CSV table of C-alpha atoms and ligand atoms in Angstrom, one decimal:
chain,number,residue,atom,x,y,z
F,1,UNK,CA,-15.9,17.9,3.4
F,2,UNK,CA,-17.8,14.9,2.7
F,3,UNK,CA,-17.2,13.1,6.0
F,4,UNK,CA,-16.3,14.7,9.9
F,5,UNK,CA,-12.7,13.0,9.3
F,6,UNK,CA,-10.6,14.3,7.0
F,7,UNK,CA,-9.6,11.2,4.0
F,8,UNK,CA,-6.3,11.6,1.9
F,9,UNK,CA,-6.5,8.5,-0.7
F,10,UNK,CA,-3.3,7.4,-2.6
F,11,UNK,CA,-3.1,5.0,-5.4
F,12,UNK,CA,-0.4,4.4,-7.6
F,13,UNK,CA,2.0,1.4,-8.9
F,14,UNK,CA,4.7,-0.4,-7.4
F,15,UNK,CA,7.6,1.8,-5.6
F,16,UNK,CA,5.9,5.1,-6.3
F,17,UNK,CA,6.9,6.4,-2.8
F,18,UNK,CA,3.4,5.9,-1.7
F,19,UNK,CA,4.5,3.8,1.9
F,20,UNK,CA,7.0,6.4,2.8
F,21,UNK,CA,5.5,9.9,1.5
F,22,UNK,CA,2.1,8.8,3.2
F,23,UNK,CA,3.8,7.9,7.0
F,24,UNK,CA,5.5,11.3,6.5
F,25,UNK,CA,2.6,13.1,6.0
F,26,UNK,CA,0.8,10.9,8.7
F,27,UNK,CA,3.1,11.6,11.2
F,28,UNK,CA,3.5,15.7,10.4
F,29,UNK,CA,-0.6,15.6,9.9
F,30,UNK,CA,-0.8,13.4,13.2
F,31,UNK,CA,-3.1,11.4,10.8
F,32,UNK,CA,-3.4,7.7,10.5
F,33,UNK,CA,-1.3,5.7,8.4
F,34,UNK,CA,-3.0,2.9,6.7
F,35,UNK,CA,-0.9,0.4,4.2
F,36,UNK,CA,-3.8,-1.4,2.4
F,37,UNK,CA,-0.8,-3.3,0.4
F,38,UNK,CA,0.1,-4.9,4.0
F,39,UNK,CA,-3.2,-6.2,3.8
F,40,UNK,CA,-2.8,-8.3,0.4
F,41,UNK,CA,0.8,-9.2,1.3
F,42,UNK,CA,-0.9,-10.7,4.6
F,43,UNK,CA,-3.6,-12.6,2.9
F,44,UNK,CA,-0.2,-13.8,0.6
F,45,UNK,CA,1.8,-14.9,3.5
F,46,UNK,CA,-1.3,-17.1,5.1
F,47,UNK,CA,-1.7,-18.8,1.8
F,48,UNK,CA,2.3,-19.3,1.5
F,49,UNK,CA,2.3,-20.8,4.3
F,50,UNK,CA,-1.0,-23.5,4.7
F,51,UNK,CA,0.3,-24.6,1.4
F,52,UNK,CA,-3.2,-23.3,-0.2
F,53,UNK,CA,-3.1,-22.2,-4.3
F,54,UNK,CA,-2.8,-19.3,-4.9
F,55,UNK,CA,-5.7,-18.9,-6.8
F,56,UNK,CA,-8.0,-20.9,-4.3
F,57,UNK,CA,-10.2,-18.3,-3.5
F,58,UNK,CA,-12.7,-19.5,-0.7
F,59,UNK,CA,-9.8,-21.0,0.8
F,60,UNK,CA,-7.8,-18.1,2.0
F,61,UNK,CA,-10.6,-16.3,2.1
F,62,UNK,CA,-11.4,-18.1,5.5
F,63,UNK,CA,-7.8,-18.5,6.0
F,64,UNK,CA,-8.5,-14.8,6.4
F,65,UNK,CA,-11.2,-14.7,8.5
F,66,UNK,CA,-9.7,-16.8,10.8
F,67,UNK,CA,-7.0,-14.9,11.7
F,68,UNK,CA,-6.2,-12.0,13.5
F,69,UNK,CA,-4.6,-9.2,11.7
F,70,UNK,CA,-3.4,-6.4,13.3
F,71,UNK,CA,-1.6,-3.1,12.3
F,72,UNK,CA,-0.4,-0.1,14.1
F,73,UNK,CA,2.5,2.8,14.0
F,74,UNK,CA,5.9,1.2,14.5
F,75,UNK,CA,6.8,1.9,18.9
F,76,UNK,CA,9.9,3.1,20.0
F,77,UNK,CA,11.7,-0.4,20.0
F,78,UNK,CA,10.3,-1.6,16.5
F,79,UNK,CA,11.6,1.5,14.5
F,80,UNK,CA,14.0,-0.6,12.3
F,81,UNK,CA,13.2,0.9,8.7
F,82,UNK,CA,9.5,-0.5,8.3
F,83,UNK,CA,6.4,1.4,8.1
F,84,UNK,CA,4.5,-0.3,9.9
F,85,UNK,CA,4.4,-3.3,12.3
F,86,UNK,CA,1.8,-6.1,11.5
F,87,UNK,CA,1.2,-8.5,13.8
F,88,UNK,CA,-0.5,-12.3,12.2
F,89,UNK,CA,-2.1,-13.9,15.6
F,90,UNK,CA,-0.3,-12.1,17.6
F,91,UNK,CA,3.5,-12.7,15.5
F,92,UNK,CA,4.9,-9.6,14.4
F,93,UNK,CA,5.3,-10.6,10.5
F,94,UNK,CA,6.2,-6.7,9.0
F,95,UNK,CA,9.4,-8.3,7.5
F,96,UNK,CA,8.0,-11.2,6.3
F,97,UNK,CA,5.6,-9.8,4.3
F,98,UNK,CA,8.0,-7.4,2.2
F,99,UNK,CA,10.3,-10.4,0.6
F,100,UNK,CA,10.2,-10.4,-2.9
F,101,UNK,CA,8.8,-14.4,-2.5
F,102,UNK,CA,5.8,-12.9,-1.3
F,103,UNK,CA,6.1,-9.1,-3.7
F,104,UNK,CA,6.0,-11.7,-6.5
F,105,UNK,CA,2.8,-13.5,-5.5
F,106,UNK,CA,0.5,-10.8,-4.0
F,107,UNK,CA,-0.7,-10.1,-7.1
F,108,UNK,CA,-2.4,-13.4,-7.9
F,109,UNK,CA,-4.0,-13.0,-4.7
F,110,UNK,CA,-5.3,-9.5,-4.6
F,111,UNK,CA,-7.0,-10.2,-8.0
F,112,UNK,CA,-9.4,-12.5,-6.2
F,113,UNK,CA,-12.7,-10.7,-5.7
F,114,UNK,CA,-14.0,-12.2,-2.6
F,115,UNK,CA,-9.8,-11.7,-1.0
F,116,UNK,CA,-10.6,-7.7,-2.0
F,117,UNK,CA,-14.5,-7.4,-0.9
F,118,UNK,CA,-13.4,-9.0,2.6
F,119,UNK,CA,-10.5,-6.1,2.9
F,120,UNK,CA,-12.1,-3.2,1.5
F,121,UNK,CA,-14.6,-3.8,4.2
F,122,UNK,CA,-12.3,-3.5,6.5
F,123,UNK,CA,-10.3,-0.5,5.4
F,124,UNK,CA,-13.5,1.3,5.6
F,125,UNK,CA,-14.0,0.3,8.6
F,126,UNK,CA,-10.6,2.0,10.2
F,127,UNK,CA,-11.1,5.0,7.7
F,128,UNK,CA,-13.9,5.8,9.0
F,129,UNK,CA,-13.9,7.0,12.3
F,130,UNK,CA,-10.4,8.8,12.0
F,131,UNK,CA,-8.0,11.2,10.1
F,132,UNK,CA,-6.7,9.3,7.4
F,133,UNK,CA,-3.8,8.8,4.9
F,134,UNK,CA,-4.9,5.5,2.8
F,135,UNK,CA,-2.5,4.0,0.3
F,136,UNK,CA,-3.1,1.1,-2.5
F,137,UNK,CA,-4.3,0.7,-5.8
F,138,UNK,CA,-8.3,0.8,-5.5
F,139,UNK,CA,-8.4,3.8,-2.7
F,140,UNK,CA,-9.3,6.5,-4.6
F,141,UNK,CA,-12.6,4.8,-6.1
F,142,UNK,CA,-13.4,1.9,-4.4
F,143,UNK,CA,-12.2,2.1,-0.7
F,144,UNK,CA,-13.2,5.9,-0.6
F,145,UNK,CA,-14.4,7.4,-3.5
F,146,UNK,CA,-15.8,10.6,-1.7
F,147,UNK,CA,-11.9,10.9,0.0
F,148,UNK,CA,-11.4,14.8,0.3
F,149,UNK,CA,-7.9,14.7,-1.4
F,150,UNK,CA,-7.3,11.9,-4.4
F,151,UNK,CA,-3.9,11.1,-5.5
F,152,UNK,CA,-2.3,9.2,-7.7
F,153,UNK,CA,1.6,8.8,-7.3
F,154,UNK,CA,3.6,7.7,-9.4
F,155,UNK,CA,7.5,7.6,-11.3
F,156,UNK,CA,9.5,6.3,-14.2
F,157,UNK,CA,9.8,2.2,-14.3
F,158,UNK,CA,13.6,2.9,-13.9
F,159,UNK,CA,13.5,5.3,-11.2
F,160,UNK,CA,11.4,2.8,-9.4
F,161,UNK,CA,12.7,-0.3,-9.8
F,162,UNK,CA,15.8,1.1,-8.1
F,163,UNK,CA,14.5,2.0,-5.1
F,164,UNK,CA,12.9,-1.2,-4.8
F,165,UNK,CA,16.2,-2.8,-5.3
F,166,UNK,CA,17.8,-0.8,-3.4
F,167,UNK,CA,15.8,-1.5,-0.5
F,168,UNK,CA,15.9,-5.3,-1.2
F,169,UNK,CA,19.8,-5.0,-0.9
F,170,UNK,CA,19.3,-3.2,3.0
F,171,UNK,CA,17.7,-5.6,4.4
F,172,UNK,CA,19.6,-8.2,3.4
F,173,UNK,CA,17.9,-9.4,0.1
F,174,UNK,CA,20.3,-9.8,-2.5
F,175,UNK,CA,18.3,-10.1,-5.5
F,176,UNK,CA,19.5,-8.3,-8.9
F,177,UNK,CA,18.3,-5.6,-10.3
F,178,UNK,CA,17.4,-7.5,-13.7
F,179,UNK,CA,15.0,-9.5,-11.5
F,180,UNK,CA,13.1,-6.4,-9.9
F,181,UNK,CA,12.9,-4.7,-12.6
F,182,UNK,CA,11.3,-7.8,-14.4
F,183,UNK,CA,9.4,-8.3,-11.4
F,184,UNK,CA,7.9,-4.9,-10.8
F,185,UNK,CA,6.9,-5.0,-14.5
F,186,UNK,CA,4.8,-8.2,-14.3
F,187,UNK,CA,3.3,-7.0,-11.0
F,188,UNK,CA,2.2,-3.3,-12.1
F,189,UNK,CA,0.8,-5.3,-15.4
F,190,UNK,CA,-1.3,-7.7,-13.1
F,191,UNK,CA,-2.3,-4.8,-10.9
F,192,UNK,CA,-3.7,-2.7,-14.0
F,193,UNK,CA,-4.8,-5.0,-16.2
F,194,UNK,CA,-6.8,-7.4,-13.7
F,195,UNK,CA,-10.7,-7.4,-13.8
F,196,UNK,CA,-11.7,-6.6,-10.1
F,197,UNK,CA,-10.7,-2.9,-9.4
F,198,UNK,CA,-7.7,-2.4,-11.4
F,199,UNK,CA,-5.0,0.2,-10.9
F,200,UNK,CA,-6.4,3.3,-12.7
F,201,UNK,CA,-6.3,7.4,-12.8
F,202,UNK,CA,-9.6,8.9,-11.7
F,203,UNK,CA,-10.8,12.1,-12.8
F,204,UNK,CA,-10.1,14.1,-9.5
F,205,UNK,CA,-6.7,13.0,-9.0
F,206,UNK,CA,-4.1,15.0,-7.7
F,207,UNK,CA,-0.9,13.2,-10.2
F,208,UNK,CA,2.5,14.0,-8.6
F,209,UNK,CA,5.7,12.5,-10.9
F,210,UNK,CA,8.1,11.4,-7.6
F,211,UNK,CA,10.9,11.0,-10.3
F,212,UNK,CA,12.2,13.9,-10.5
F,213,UNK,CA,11.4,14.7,-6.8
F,214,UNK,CA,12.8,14.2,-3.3
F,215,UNK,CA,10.8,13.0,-0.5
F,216,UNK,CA,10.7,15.6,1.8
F,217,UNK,CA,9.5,17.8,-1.6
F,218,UNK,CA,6.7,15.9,-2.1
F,219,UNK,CA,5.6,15.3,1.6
F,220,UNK,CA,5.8,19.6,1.6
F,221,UNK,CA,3.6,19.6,-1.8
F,222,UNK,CA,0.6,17.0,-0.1
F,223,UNK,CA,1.1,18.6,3.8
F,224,UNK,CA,0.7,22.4,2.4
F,225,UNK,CA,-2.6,21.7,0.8
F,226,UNK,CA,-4.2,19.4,3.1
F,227,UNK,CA,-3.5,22.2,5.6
F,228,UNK,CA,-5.2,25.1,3.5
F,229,UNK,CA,-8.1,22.6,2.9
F,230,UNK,CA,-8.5,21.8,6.4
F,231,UNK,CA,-8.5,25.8,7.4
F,232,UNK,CA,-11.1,26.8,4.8
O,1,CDP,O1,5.3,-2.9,-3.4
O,1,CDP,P1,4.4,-1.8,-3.1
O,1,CDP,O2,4.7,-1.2,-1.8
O,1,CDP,O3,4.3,-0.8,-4.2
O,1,CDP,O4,3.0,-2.6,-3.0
O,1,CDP,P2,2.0,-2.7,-1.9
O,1,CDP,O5,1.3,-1.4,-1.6
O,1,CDP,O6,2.7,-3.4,-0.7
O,1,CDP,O7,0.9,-3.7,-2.5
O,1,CDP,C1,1.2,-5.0,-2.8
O,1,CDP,C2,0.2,-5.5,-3.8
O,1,CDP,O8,-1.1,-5.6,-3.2
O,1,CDP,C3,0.0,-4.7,-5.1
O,1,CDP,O9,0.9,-5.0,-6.1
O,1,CDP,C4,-1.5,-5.1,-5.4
O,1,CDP,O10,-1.5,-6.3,-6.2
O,1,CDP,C5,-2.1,-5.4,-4.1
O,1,CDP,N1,-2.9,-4.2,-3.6
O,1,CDP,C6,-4.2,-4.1,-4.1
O,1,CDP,O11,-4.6,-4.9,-5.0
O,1,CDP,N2,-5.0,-3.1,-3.6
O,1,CDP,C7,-4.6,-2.3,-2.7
O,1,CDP,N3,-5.4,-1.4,-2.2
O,1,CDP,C8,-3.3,-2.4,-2.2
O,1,CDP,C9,-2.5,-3.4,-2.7
């Protein structure tokens, strides 16, 4: 094991099941649970809202720094679906950042070097001193390459396009399927196509197809070997 704390990195594209299957495995691992994409929805959501460009880089790069981010495990009284609850200066925005206004734009924004060098920094920082389940699209090279289990989730465009939608519809959004589908194209072409630490495979990845899989089946699959790792 490269570290003392055990690392499970997991990339993938948009609606893979990686939010959900990685709190389940948190919570039966009693790991941490840290949603990287929160991060770049939050940096979206500052710039949203001061009115900066999207694409003004040094900009909401301080907008960043200036503000206080911070993420923990749903309590008892804020278990209303989401993941996880982030608080922006001390506001709890975990709704605010999931609206497909800001899905649409995160993209632009996470493509920004300096917006990623700032955040990686500190995702290290959190992964570092405890157990870890880390999801995004840059975790299994560039957050932490020497993670001790890599995987890349993923599913048909169809398959996930309709969860997405389907979760868009429970929580009020009613936005058509047409439109998400469209939507989650564009993003996962920005995501792998974009200069700075692109969506990609690496070598060592573990590649589970949550297409044809429930849930609960896949959490089994990841929480099985992490155990046998973790006794050898
Ligand atoms: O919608 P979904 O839950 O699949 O995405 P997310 O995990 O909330 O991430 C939102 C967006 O943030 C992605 O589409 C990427 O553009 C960006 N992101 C990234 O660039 N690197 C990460 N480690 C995580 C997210």
């Amino acid at each position: 094991m490269p570290g003392q704390n055990f690392q499970i990195a997991i990339d993938g594209p948009v609606a893979a099941g990686k939010g959900t299957i990685s709190r389940l495995v948190a919570d039966q691992l009693g790991f941490l649970y840290v949603d990287t994409g929160a991060m770049y929805r939050v940096a979206t959501l500052l710039a949203v809202r001061a009115g900066t460009n999207l694409e003004n880089e040094p900009a909401i790069v301080k907008l960043i720094r200036l503000s206080n981010i911070q993420m923990r495990n749903p309590s008892h009284s804020e278990k209303d679906g989401r993941l996880t609850t982030v608080f922006l200066d001390g506001e709890d925005i975990s709704w605010d950042i999931r609206t497909e206004s800001i899905s649409s734009k995160v993209s632009i924004v996470a493509a920004l070097p300096k917006v990623r060098e700032v955040l990686v920094k500190k995702q290290q920082i959190i992964a570092g001193t405890q157990n870890v389940v880390m999801e995004g699209r840059d975790i299994t090279y560039r957050v932490l390459p020497d993670a001790d289990l890599k995987i890349y989730l993923t599913g048909s465009d169809i398959v996930r396009a309709k969860r997405r939608h389907l979760q868009a519809l429970q929580r009020g959004e009613f936005v058509s399927y047409d439109d998400v589908f469209e939507q989650l194209k564009i993003r996962d072409k920005n995501d792998t196509e974009r200069v700075n630490d692109p969506l990609q495979i690496v070598d060592d990845a573990w590649v589970i197809d949550t297409s044809d899989l429930k849930i609960p089946q896949v959490v089994r699959l990841i929480v099985d070997k992490v155990r046998v790792m973790m006794d050898r």
